Coordinates of N, CA and C in Angstrom, one line a residue:
X1 N -56.8 -18.5 31.2 CA -57.5 -17.5 30.3 C -56.6 -17.2 29.1
X2 N -57.1 -17.3 27.9 CA -56.3 -17.0 26.7 C -56.8 -15.7 26.1
X3 N -55.8 -15.1 25.4 CA -56.1 -13.8 24.6 C -56.0 -14.2 23.2
X4 N -56.5 -13.3 22.3 CA -56.4 -13.5 20.9 C -55.0 -13.7 20.4
X5 N -54.0 -13.2 21.0 CA -52.6 -13.4 20.6 C -52.1 -14.8 21.0
X6 N -52.8 -15.4 22.0 CA -52.4 -16.7 22.4 C -52.8 -17.8 21.4
X7 N -53.9 -17.5 20.7 CA -54.4 -18.4 19.7 C -54.7 -17.7 18.4
X8 N -53.7 -17.4 17.6 CA -53.9 -16.6 16.4 C -54.8 -17.2 15.4
X9 N -55.0 -18.5 15.4 CA -55.8 -19.2 14.4 C -57.3 -19.0 14.7
X10 N -57.6 -18.4 15.9 CA -59.0 -18.3 16.2 C -59.6 -16.9 15.9
X11 N -58.7 -16.0 15.4 CA -59.2 -14.7 15.0 C -58.0 -13.7 14.8
X12 N -58.3 -12.5 14.9 CA -57.2 -11.5 14.8 C -56.7 -11.4 13.4
X13 N -55.4 -11.2 13.2 CA -54.8 -11.0 11.9 C -54.8 -12.3 11.1
X14 N -54.8 -13.5 11.7 CA -54.8 -14.7 11.0 C -56.1 -14.8 10.2
X15 N -57.2 -14.5 10.9 CA -58.5 -14.5 10.3 C -58.6 -13.5 9.1
X16 N -58.1 -12.3 9.4 CA -58.2 -11.3 8.3 C -57.3 -11.8 7.1
X17 N -56.2 -12.4 7.3 CA -55.3 -12.9 6.2 C -56.1 -14.0 5.4
X18 N -56.8 -14.9 6.1 CA -57.5 -15.9 5.4 C -58.6 -15.3 4.6
X19 N -59.4 -14.3 5.2 CA -60.5 -13.7 4.4 C -59.9 -13.0 3.2
X20 N -58.8 -12.3 3.4 CA -58.2 -11.6 2.2 C -57.8 -12.5 1.1
X21 N -57.1 -13.6 1.5 CA -56.7 -14.6 0.5 C -57.9 -15.2 -0.2
X22 N -59.0 -15.4 0.5 CA -60.2 -15.9 -0.2 C -60.8 -14.9 -1.1
X23 N -60.8 -13.7 -0.8 CA -61.3 -12.6 -1.7 C -60.5 -12.5 -2.9
X24 N -59.2 -12.6 -2.7 CA -58.2 -12.5 -3.9 C -58.4 -13.7 -4.8
X25 N -58.6 -14.9 -4.3 CA -58.9 -16.0 -5.1 C -60.1 -15.9 -5.9
X26 N -61.2 -15.3 -5.3 CA -62.4 -15.2 -6.0 C -62.3 -14.1 -7.1
X27 N -61.4 -13.1 -6.9 CA -61.3 -12.0 -7.8 C -60.1 -12.0 -8.8
X28 N -59.4 -13.2 -8.8 CA -58.2 -13.2 -9.6 C -58.4 -13.0 -11.1
X29 N -59.4 -13.5 -11.7 CA -59.6 -13.3 -13.1 C -61.1 -13.2 -13.5
X30 N -61.3 -12.6 -14.6 CA -62.7 -12.5 -15.1 C -62.8 -13.2 -16.4
X31 N -63.8 -13.9 -16.7 CA -64.0 -14.5 -18.0 C -64.3 -13.5 -19.0
X32 N -64.0 -13.7 -20.3 CA -64.3 -12.8 -21.3 C -63.3 -12.7 -22.4
X33 N -63.2 -11.5 -23.0 CA -62.5 -11.4 -24.2 C -61.0 -11.2 -24.0
X34 N -60.5 -11.4 -22.8 CA -59.0 -11.2 -22.7 C -58.3 -12.3 -23.5
X35 N -58.9 -13.3 -23.8 CA -58.3 -14.4 -24.6 C -58.2 -14.0 -26.1
X36 N -59.1 -13.0 -26.5 CA -59.1 -12.6 -27.9 C -58.4 -11.3 -28.2
X37 N -58.1 -10.5 -27.2 CA -57.6 -9.2 -27.5 C -56.3 -8.9 -26.6
X38 N -55.5 -8.0 -27.1 CA -54.4 -7.4 -26.3 C -55.0 -6.2 -25.6
X39 N -54.7 -6.0 -24.4 CA -55.3 -4.9 -23.6 C -54.2 -3.9 -23.2
X40 N -54.6 -2.6 -23.0 CA -53.6 -1.6 -22.5 C -53.6 -1.6 -21.0
X41 N -52.3 -1.8 -20.5 CA -52.1 -1.8 -19.1 C -50.8 -1.0 -18.8
X42 N -50.7 -0.4 -17.7 CA -49.4 0.4 -17.4 C -48.3 -0.6 -17.4
X43 N -47.1 -0.2 -17.9 CA -46.0 -1.1 -18.0 C -45.5 -1.6 -16.6
X44 N -45.5 -0.7 -15.6 CA -45.1 -1.1 -14.3 C -46.0 -2.1 -13.7
X45 N -47.2 -2.1 -14.1 CA -48.2 -3.2 -13.6 C -47.9 -4.5 -14.2
X46 N -47.5 -4.5 -15.5 CA -47.2 -5.7 -16.2 C -45.9 -6.3 -15.6
X47 N -44.9 -5.5 -15.3 CA -43.7 -6.0 -14.6 C -44.0 -6.6 -13.2
X48 N -44.9 -5.8 -12.5 CA -45.3 -6.3 -11.1 C -46.0 -7.6 -11.2
X49 N -46.8 -7.8 -12.2 CA -47.6 -9.0 -12.4 C -46.6 -10.2 -12.7
X50 N -45.6 -9.9 -13.5 CA -44.7 -10.9 -13.9 C -43.9 -11.4 -12.7
X51 N -43.6 -10.5 -11.8 CA -42.8 -10.8 -10.6 C -43.7 -11.5 -9.5
X52 N -44.9 -11.0 -9.3 CA -45.7 -11.4 -8.2 C -46.8 -12.4 -8.6
X53 N -47.2 -12.4 -9.9 CA -48.3 -13.3 -10.3 C -49.6 -12.7 -10.1
X54 N -49.7 -11.4 -9.6 CA -51.0 -10.8 -9.3 C -51.6 -10.4 -10.6
X55 N -52.9 -10.4 -10.7 CA -53.6 -9.9 -11.9 C -53.4 -8.4 -12.1
X56 N -53.6 -8.0 -13.4 CA -53.6 -6.6 -13.7 C -55.0 -6.2 -14.2
X57 N -55.2 -4.9 -14.2 CA -56.5 -4.3 -14.7 C -56.2 -3.4 -15.9
X58 N -56.8 -3.7 -17.1 CA -56.6 -3.0 -18.3 C -57.5 -1.7 -18.2
X59 N -57.2 -0.8 -19.2 CA -58.0 0.4 -19.2 C -59.5 0.2 -19.3
X60 N -59.9 -0.9 -20.0 CA -61.3 -1.2 -20.2 C -61.9 -1.9 -19.0
X61 N -61.1 -2.2 -18.0 CA -61.6 -2.8 -16.8 C -61.4 -4.3 -16.7
X62 N -60.9 -4.9 -17.7 CA -60.7 -6.3 -17.7 C -59.5 -6.6 -16.7
X63 N -59.7 -7.7 -15.9 CA -58.8 -8.1 -14.9 C -58.3 -9.5 -15.2
X64 N -57.0 -9.7 -15.4 CA -56.5 -11.0 -15.7 C -55.0 -11.1 -15.4
X65 N -54.4 -12.3 -15.4 CA -53.0 -12.4 -15.3 C -52.4 -12.6 -16.7
X66 N -51.6 -11.7 -17.1 CA -51.0 -11.8 -18.5 C -50.1 -13.0 -18.6
X67 N -50.1 -13.6 -19.8 CA -49.2 -14.7 -20.0 C -49.0 -15.0 -21.4
X68 N -49.6 -14.3 -22.3 CA -49.5 -14.5 -23.8 C -48.9 -13.4 -24.4
X69 N -48.3 -13.6 -25.6 CA -47.7 -12.6 -26.4 C -48.8 -11.6 -27.0
X70 N -48.8 -10.4 -26.5 CA -49.8 -9.4 -27.0 C -49.7 -9.1 -28.5
X71 N -48.6 -9.4 -29.1 CA -48.4 -9.1 -30.5 C -49.2 -10.0 -31.4
X72 N -49.7 -11.1 -30.8 CA -50.4 -12.1 -31.6 C -51.9 -11.8 -31.7
X73 N -52.4 -10.8 -31.0 CA -53.8 -10.5 -30.9 C -54.1 -9.1 -31.3
X74 N -55.3 -8.8 -31.8 CA -55.7 -7.4 -32.0 C -55.9 -6.6 -30.7
X75 N -55.8 -5.3 -30.8 CA -55.9 -4.5 -29.6 C -57.4 -4.4 -29.3
X76 N -57.7 -4.5 -28.0 CA -59.1 -4.3 -27.5 C -59.6 -3.0 -27.9
X77 N -60.8 -3.0 -28.6 CA -61.3 -1.7 -29.1 C -61.7 -0.7 -28.0
X78 N -62.1 -1.2 -26.8 CA -62.5 -0.3 -25.7 C -61.2 0.3 -25.1
X79 N -60.2 -0.5 -24.9 CA -58.9 0.0 -24.4 C -58.3 1.1 -25.4
X80 N -58.4 0.8 -26.7 CA -57.8 1.7 -27.7 C -58.6 3.0 -27.6
X81 N -59.9 3.0 -27.5 CA -60.8 4.2 -27.5 C -60.4 5.0 -26.2
X82 N -60.3 4.4 -25.1 CA -60.0 5.1 -23.8 C -58.6 5.7 -23.9
X83 N -57.6 4.9 -24.4 CA -56.2 5.4 -24.5 C -56.2 6.7 -25.4
X84 N -56.9 6.6 -26.6 CA -56.9 7.7 -27.5 C -57.6 8.9 -26.9
X85 N -58.6 8.7 -26.1 CA -59.3 9.9 -25.5 C -58.4 10.5 -24.4
X86 N -57.5 9.7 -23.8 CA -56.6 10.3 -22.8 C -55.5 11.1 -23.4
X87 N -55.1 10.8 -24.6 CA -54.0 11.5 -25.3 C -54.5 12.6 -26.2
X88 N -55.8 12.8 -26.2 CA -56.3 13.9 -27.1 C -56.2 15.3 -26.4

């Protein structure tokens, strides 16, 4: 007689890990204007992304993995509007 711990590939945490990895792969990036704009993201999240490779979420909701020089692109108008409303 076997238990779930005897065969971890049949379920338990191994199954949950595989399902989580699949969800993360599906959700890693969104198509859209992140190629055309620089977005506002918390600095600690940018650093975390640089270390782990995990995507970040901008104020406007855009999710992507940063990799380009933000100085070369105009600021996302939605991010800018949200940022300015937070500092008012």
